[in-house]
Each structure stands twice: as C-alpha cells, then as structure tokens.
CSV table of C-alpha atoms in Angstrom, one decimal:
chain,number,residue,atom,x,y,z
Q,1,LYS,CA,-11.0,2.0,-22.6
Q,2,GLN,CA,-9.4,2.9,-19.2
Q,3,GLU,CA,-8.0,0.1,-17.2
Q,4,VAL,CA,-6.5,0.6,-13.7
Q,5,THR,CA,-4.1,-1.9,-12.1
Q,6,GLN,CA,-2.8,-1.9,-8.5
Q,7,ILE,CA,0.3,-3.6,-7.5
Q,8,PRO,CA,0.7,-5.5,-5.2
Q,9,ALA,CA,-2.6,-7.2,-4.6
Q,10,ALA,CA,-1.6,-7.8,-1.2
Q,11,LEU,CA,1.1,-6.6,1.3
Q,12,SER,CA,1.9,-7.5,4.8
Q,13,VAL,CA,4.5,-5.3,6.8
Q,14,PRO,CA,5.6,-4.8,10.4
Q,15,GLU,CA,4.5,-1.7,12.2
Q,16,GLY,CA,6.4,1.4,11.7
Q,17,GLU,CA,7.4,0.7,8.3
Q,18,ASN,CA,7.0,3.3,5.4
Q,19,LEU,CA,5.3,1.9,2.4
Q,20,VAL,CA,4.2,2.5,-1.2
Q,21,LEU,CA,1.2,1.2,-3.0
Q,22,ASN,CA,1.2,1.6,-6.7
Q,23,CYS,CA,-1.8,2.4,-9.2
Q,24,SER,CA,-1.4,2.5,-12.9
Q,25,PHE,CA,-3.8,3.6,-15.6
Q,26,THR,CA,-3.8,3.2,-19.4
Q,27,ASP,CA,-5.4,6.5,-20.5
Q,28,SER,CA,-3.7,9.7,-19.4
Q,29,ALA,CA,-6.8,11.8,-20.2
Q,30,ILE,CA,-8.1,11.9,-16.7
Q,31,TYR,CA,-10.1,14.5,-14.8
Q,32,ASN,CA,-8.8,13.3,-11.3
Q,33,LEU,CA,-7.6,10.4,-9.3
Q,34,GLN,CA,-8.9,9.2,-5.9
Q,35,TRP,CA,-7.4,6.8,-3.2
Q,36,PHE,CA,-10.0,5.1,-1.2
Q,37,ARG,CA,-9.7,3.0,1.9
Q,38,GLN,CA,-12.0,0.0,2.5
Q,39,ASP,CA,-12.4,-1.8,5.6
Q,40,PRO,CA,-13.8,-5.4,5.7
Q,41,GLY,CA,-17.7,-5.4,5.5
Q,42,LYS,CA,-17.6,-1.5,5.1
Q,43,GLY,CA,-18.1,1.0,2.4
Q,44,LEU,CA,-15.2,3.2,0.9
Q,45,THR,CA,-13.8,6.1,2.6
Q,46,SER,CA,-11.9,8.7,0.4
Q,47,LEU,CA,-8.5,9.5,1.5
Q,48,LEU,CA,-7.0,11.7,-1.0
Q,49,LEU,CA,-8.1,13.3,-4.3
Q,50,ILE,CA,-5.7,14.7,-6.7
Q,51,GLN,CA,-6.9,16.9,-9.8
Q,52,SER,CA,-5.3,16.2,-13.0
Q,53,SER,CA,-3.4,19.4,-12.8
Q,54,GLN,CA,-1.8,18.7,-9.4
Q,55,ARG,CA,1.3,16.4,-8.8
Q,56,GLU,CA,0.5,15.4,-5.1
Q,57,GLN,CA,-1.7,15.7,-2.2
Q,58,THR,CA,-0.9,15.2,1.5
Q,59,SER,CA,-3.0,14.3,4.5
Q,60,GLY,CA,-1.3,13.4,7.6
Q,61,ARG,CA,0.8,10.3,7.2
Q,62,LEU,CA,-0.5,9.8,3.7
Q,63,ASN,CA,0.8,11.4,0.4
Q,64,ALA,CA,-0.4,10.6,-2.9
Q,65,SER,CA,1.4,11.5,-6.1
Q,66,LEU,CA,0.1,11.6,-9.7
Q,67,ASP,CA,2.3,11.4,-13.0
Q,68,LYS,CA,-0.4,11.6,-15.7
Q,69,SER,CA,2.2,11.2,-18.6
Q,70,SER,CA,3.3,7.9,-17.2
Q,71,GLY,CA,-0.1,6.8,-16.0
Q,72,ARG,CA,1.0,6.2,-12.5
Q,73,SER,CA,0.0,7.1,-9.0
Q,74,THR,CA,1.4,6.1,-5.6
Q,75,LEU,CA,0.3,6.2,-2.1
Q,76,TYR,CA,2.8,6.8,0.4
Q,77,ILE,CA,2.1,5.7,3.9
Q,78,ALA,CA,4.6,6.8,6.7
Q,79,ALA,CA,5.1,5.1,9.9
Q,80,SER,CA,2.6,2.3,9.3
Q,81,GLN,CA,0.2,1.3,12.1
Q,82,PRO,CA,-2.2,-1.7,12.8
Q,83,GLY,CA,-5.0,0.6,12.2
Q,84,ASP,CA,-3.9,1.1,8.8
Q,85,SER,CA,-4.9,-2.4,7.9
Q,86,ALA,CA,-7.6,-2.4,5.2
Q,87,THR,CA,-7.9,-2.6,1.3
Q,88,TYR,CA,-6.8,0.5,-0.6
Q,89,LEU,CA,-8.5,1.4,-3.9
Q,90,CYS,CA,-7.3,3.7,-6.6
Q,91,ALA,CA,-10.0,5.3,-8.8
Q,92,VAL,CA,-9.6,7.4,-12.0
Q,93,ARG,CA,-12.0,9.6,-13.2
Q,94,GLY,CA,-12.7,10.4,-17.0
Q,95,THR,CA,-15.7,12.5,-17.6
Q,96,TYR,CA,-17.8,11.9,-14.7
Q,97,LYS,CA,-17.4,8.3,-13.9
Q,98,TYR,CA,-14.7,6.5,-11.8
Q,99,ILE,CA,-12.8,3.4,-12.8
Q,100,PHE,CA,-11.6,1.5,-9.8
Q,101,GLY,CA,-8.6,-0.8,-9.4
Q,102,THR,CA,-8.9,-4.0,-7.8
Q,103,GLY,CA,-7.1,-2.8,-4.7
Q,104,THR,CA,-4.1,-3.6,-2.5
Q,105,ARG,CA,-5.1,-5.5,0.7
Q,106,LEU,CA,-2.6,-4.2,3.4
Q,107,LYS,CA,-1.9,-5.9,6.7
Q,108,VAL,CA,0.2,-4.1,9.2
Q,109,LEU,CA,1.5,-6.3,11.9
Q,110,ALA,CA,1.9,-5.2,15.6
U,1,ASP,CA,-24.8,14.7,8.4
U,2,ALA,CA,-25.6,11.1,8.5
U,3,GLY,CA,-23.8,10.4,5.3
U,4,VAL,CA,-25.4,8.2,2.4
U,5,ILE,CA,-27.9,5.8,3.9
U,6,GLN,CA,-28.6,2.4,2.3
U,7,SER,CA,-31.3,-0.2,3.2
U,8,PRO,CA,-31.4,-2.8,3.9
U,9,ARG,CA,-27.9,-3.6,4.9
U,10,HIS,CA,-28.3,-7.3,4.3
U,11,GLU,CA,-30.8,-9.1,2.2
U,12,VAL,CA,-31.0,-12.8,1.7
U,13,THR,CA,-33.6,-14.0,-0.8
U,14,GLU,CA,-34.4,-17.0,-3.2
U,15,MET,CA,-34.0,-17.0,-7.0
U,16,GLY,CA,-36.9,-15.5,-8.8
U,17,GLN,CA,-37.7,-13.0,-6.1
U,18,GLU,CA,-37.8,-9.2,-6.5
U,19,VAL,CA,-35.4,-7.2,-4.7
U,20,THR,CA,-35.4,-3.6,-4.1
U,21,LEU,CA,-32.4,-1.7,-2.7
U,22,ARG,CA,-32.9,1.9,-1.3
U,23,CYS,CA,-30.5,4.8,-1.0
U,24,LYS,CA,-30.7,8.3,0.5
U,25,PRO,CA,-27.9,10.5,-0.9
U,26,ILE,CA,-26.3,13.3,1.3
U,27,SER,CA,-28.5,16.5,1.1
U,28,GLY,CA,-27.2,18.8,-1.5
U,29,HIS,CA,-25.4,16.2,-3.5
U,30,ASN,CA,-26.6,16.4,-7.1
U,31,SER,CA,-24.8,13.2,-8.5
U,32,LEU,CA,-25.7,9.7,-7.3
U,33,PHE,CA,-24.1,6.4,-8.4
U,34,TRP,CA,-24.9,2.7,-8.0
U,35,TYR,CA,-21.9,0.2,-7.8
U,36,ARG,CA,-21.7,-3.5,-7.4
U,37,GLN,CA,-18.8,-5.1,-5.9
U,38,THR,CA,-17.7,-8.8,-6.3
U,39,MET,CA,-14.5,-10.7,-5.6
U,40,MET,CA,-14.2,-11.6,-9.3
U,41,ARG,CA,-15.1,-8.3,-11.0
U,42,GLY,CA,-14.2,-5.7,-8.2
U,43,LEU,CA,-16.2,-2.5,-8.1
U,44,GLU,CA,-18.3,-1.8,-11.2
U,45,LEU,CA,-20.6,1.3,-11.9
U,46,LEU,CA,-24.1,0.2,-12.7
U,47,ILE,CA,-25.8,3.6,-13.3
U,48,TYR,CA,-25.1,7.3,-12.7
U,49,PHE,CA,-27.8,9.9,-12.0
U,50,ASN,CA,-27.2,13.7,-12.2
U,51,ASN,CA,-29.9,16.0,-10.9
U,52,ASN,CA,-32.3,12.9,-10.8
U,53,VAL,CA,-31.8,12.2,-14.4
U,54,PRO,CA,-30.0,9.0,-15.4
U,55,ILE,CA,-27.0,9.8,-17.4
U,56,ASP,CA,-25.3,6.6,-17.9
U,57,ASP,CA,-26.9,3.2,-17.5
U,58,SER,CA,-24.3,1.1,-19.6
U,59,GLY,CA,-23.2,-0.8,-16.6
U,60,MET,CA,-26.6,-2.2,-15.8
U,61,PRO,CA,-26.0,-5.8,-16.6
U,62,GLU,CA,-29.4,-6.8,-18.2
U,63,ASP,CA,-33.0,-5.8,-18.2
U,64,ARG,CA,-33.6,-7.5,-14.8
U,65,PHE,CA,-32.0,-4.5,-13.2
U,66,SER,CA,-33.7,-1.1,-13.0
U,67,ALA,CA,-33.0,2.0,-11.2
U,68,LYS,CA,-35.1,5.2,-10.3
U,69,MET,CA,-34.5,8.4,-8.6
U,70,PRO,CA,-37.9,9.9,-8.2
U,71,ASN,CA,-36.5,12.9,-6.1
U,72,ALA,CA,-33.2,14.3,-5.0
U,73,SER,CA,-33.3,12.5,-1.6
U,74,PHE,CA,-34.1,8.9,-2.7
U,75,SER,CA,-33.2,6.3,-5.2
U,76,THR,CA,-33.9,2.6,-5.6
U,77,LEU,CA,-32.2,-0.3,-7.5
U,78,LYS,CA,-34.5,-3.2,-8.4
U,79,ILE,CA,-33.7,-6.7,-9.4
U,80,GLN,CA,-36.5,-8.7,-10.9
U,81,PRO,CA,-36.4,-11.7,-11.1
U,82,SER,CA,-33.1,-12.1,-8.9
U,83,GLU,CA,-30.5,-14.8,-9.7
U,84,PRO,CA,-27.8,-16.3,-7.6
U,85,ARG,CA,-25.1,-14.6,-9.9
U,86,ASP,CA,-26.6,-11.4,-8.5
U,87,SER,CA,-25.1,-12.0,-5.2
U,88,ALA,CA,-22.8,-9.0,-4.3
U,89,VAL,CA,-22.4,-6.0,-2.2
U,90,TYR,CA,-24.1,-3.1,-3.6
U,91,PHE,CA,-23.1,0.4,-3.0
U,92,CYS,CA,-24.7,3.8,-3.5
U,93,ALA,CA,-22.5,6.8,-3.6
U,94,SER,CA,-23.4,10.5,-3.9
U,95,SER,CA,-21.2,13.5,-4.7
U,96,PHE,CA,-21.1,17.3,-5.2
U,97,ARG,CA,-18.4,18.2,-7.6
U,98,ASP,CA,-15.6,15.7,-7.2
U,99,ARG,CA,-15.5,13.7,-4.0
U,100,GLU,CA,-17.8,10.8,-3.9
U,101,ASN,CA,-19.3,9.7,-0.6
U,102,PHE,CA,-20.1,6.0,-0.2
U,103,GLY,CA,-22.8,4.4,1.7
U,104,PRO,CA,-22.3,1.2,3.8
U,105,GLY,CA,-23.6,-1.0,1.1
U,106,THR,CA,-26.3,-3.8,1.0
U,107,ARG,CA,-25.0,-7.3,0.9
U,108,LEU,CA,-27.3,-9.4,-1.2
U,109,LEU,CA,-27.3,-13.2,-1.3
U,110,VAL,CA,-29.6,-14.8,-3.7
U,111,LEU,CA,-30.0,-18.6,-3.0
C-alpha cells in the first residue's frame, strides 16, 4: 500500500530564502507525481506534474525533482515571498488515483 | 472556463439529516473524483468516476455515503443519515489525462 510522507510538517522562513520541501513514497511503481498548493479555506492548485520518466519540472521560481528509485521528490522554491505562504501537498499516482501526503505548511515572513 | 464548480460552499446540518453535495466538472474532462479532507486523516479519495461510470468506490466510508454521475456535467455525493464525524471539507476534482483540477470544496458541519 502506497504511503506518502512530507517533511517538515511546518516551516517558517524569512522572505528571500531558498527552500526545499520533501516528499517520500514507499512504492516506486508510480505513474506520476504532482505538487499542489492549498491556501486556507480553498481548493488545491496544481503547481507541477512530473511523469515517471522525467527527473524534474520547472515553473518560474519552482523546481520539482523526482527520484523514483529512492522514492523521493523535492520541491525547490527560490527567493521565497510572503505570497508563497500556503500548504504544499505532494501526491503520487499509481494507476488512476492519487495518494496525498499530509502537506507542509509554509509561512514566509516579510 | 469557470473551473470545477461545487455547491453548496458551506453546509451546516443536524445529525440524522440528509446532505447532498453537488459538482459540475470542467467540460471535456472524463474523470471525476470526490475527496474528503480532515485534519486527522488528510485528503482521502472517496470515489472515482471515468466516463460517468464509478470505477473505484473503495474509499466510501460506509453505506450512508452514495455518489452518482448521471451525465458528464454533474455529480452528487449524498450522505444519509449524516453524523458529526462526517464533518469535513469535501472536494470534487475533474481531469482529462493527468492533471487534476480541484473545486473550491464544500465545508460540511454536522451538529
């Protein structure tokens, strides 16, 4: 049974810092991995999607990497801003359904 | 595109009442998912439809929960009778191929 873990559970950093969020999963037989952002009281917004054959994806200040063999993914946020404050969720897809991690709650201080 | 639309956005009801949550997926998306999010259990998949057909309902917690998708543009999740432990945020998501688009959620409180 696939399990997805995210570390740390919460993170508080000053504005401008580069930071890394971690996601690990127990079953390497995945179809793809997605990183989502969730603002308080809102739904989830897809940030980056990495197919199982890919090693990384980039969008603006965000970069996500995938190492299937070790069961790990990282989300790198460059030059963090207060607007980046949110919960970030990692989700791993097997056949058709995603298994979500519990998220990292990020706060970027101005 | 308006994105995935869910209604109501908030629902407060009393234990034992029937609750119906509604979802309109993005036009052209052939997959629809219902999720439940709680502090204790995080985000859990309840049921998955593909081309309006339920494919996997193993996440539906018990017989009090039922879901339908009568056509490609509408789905419902019903709880009957509702219990306080059903209090959560319920999300609907739709997708075409890989990327899922989430609705804003329905925040349900059962007293």
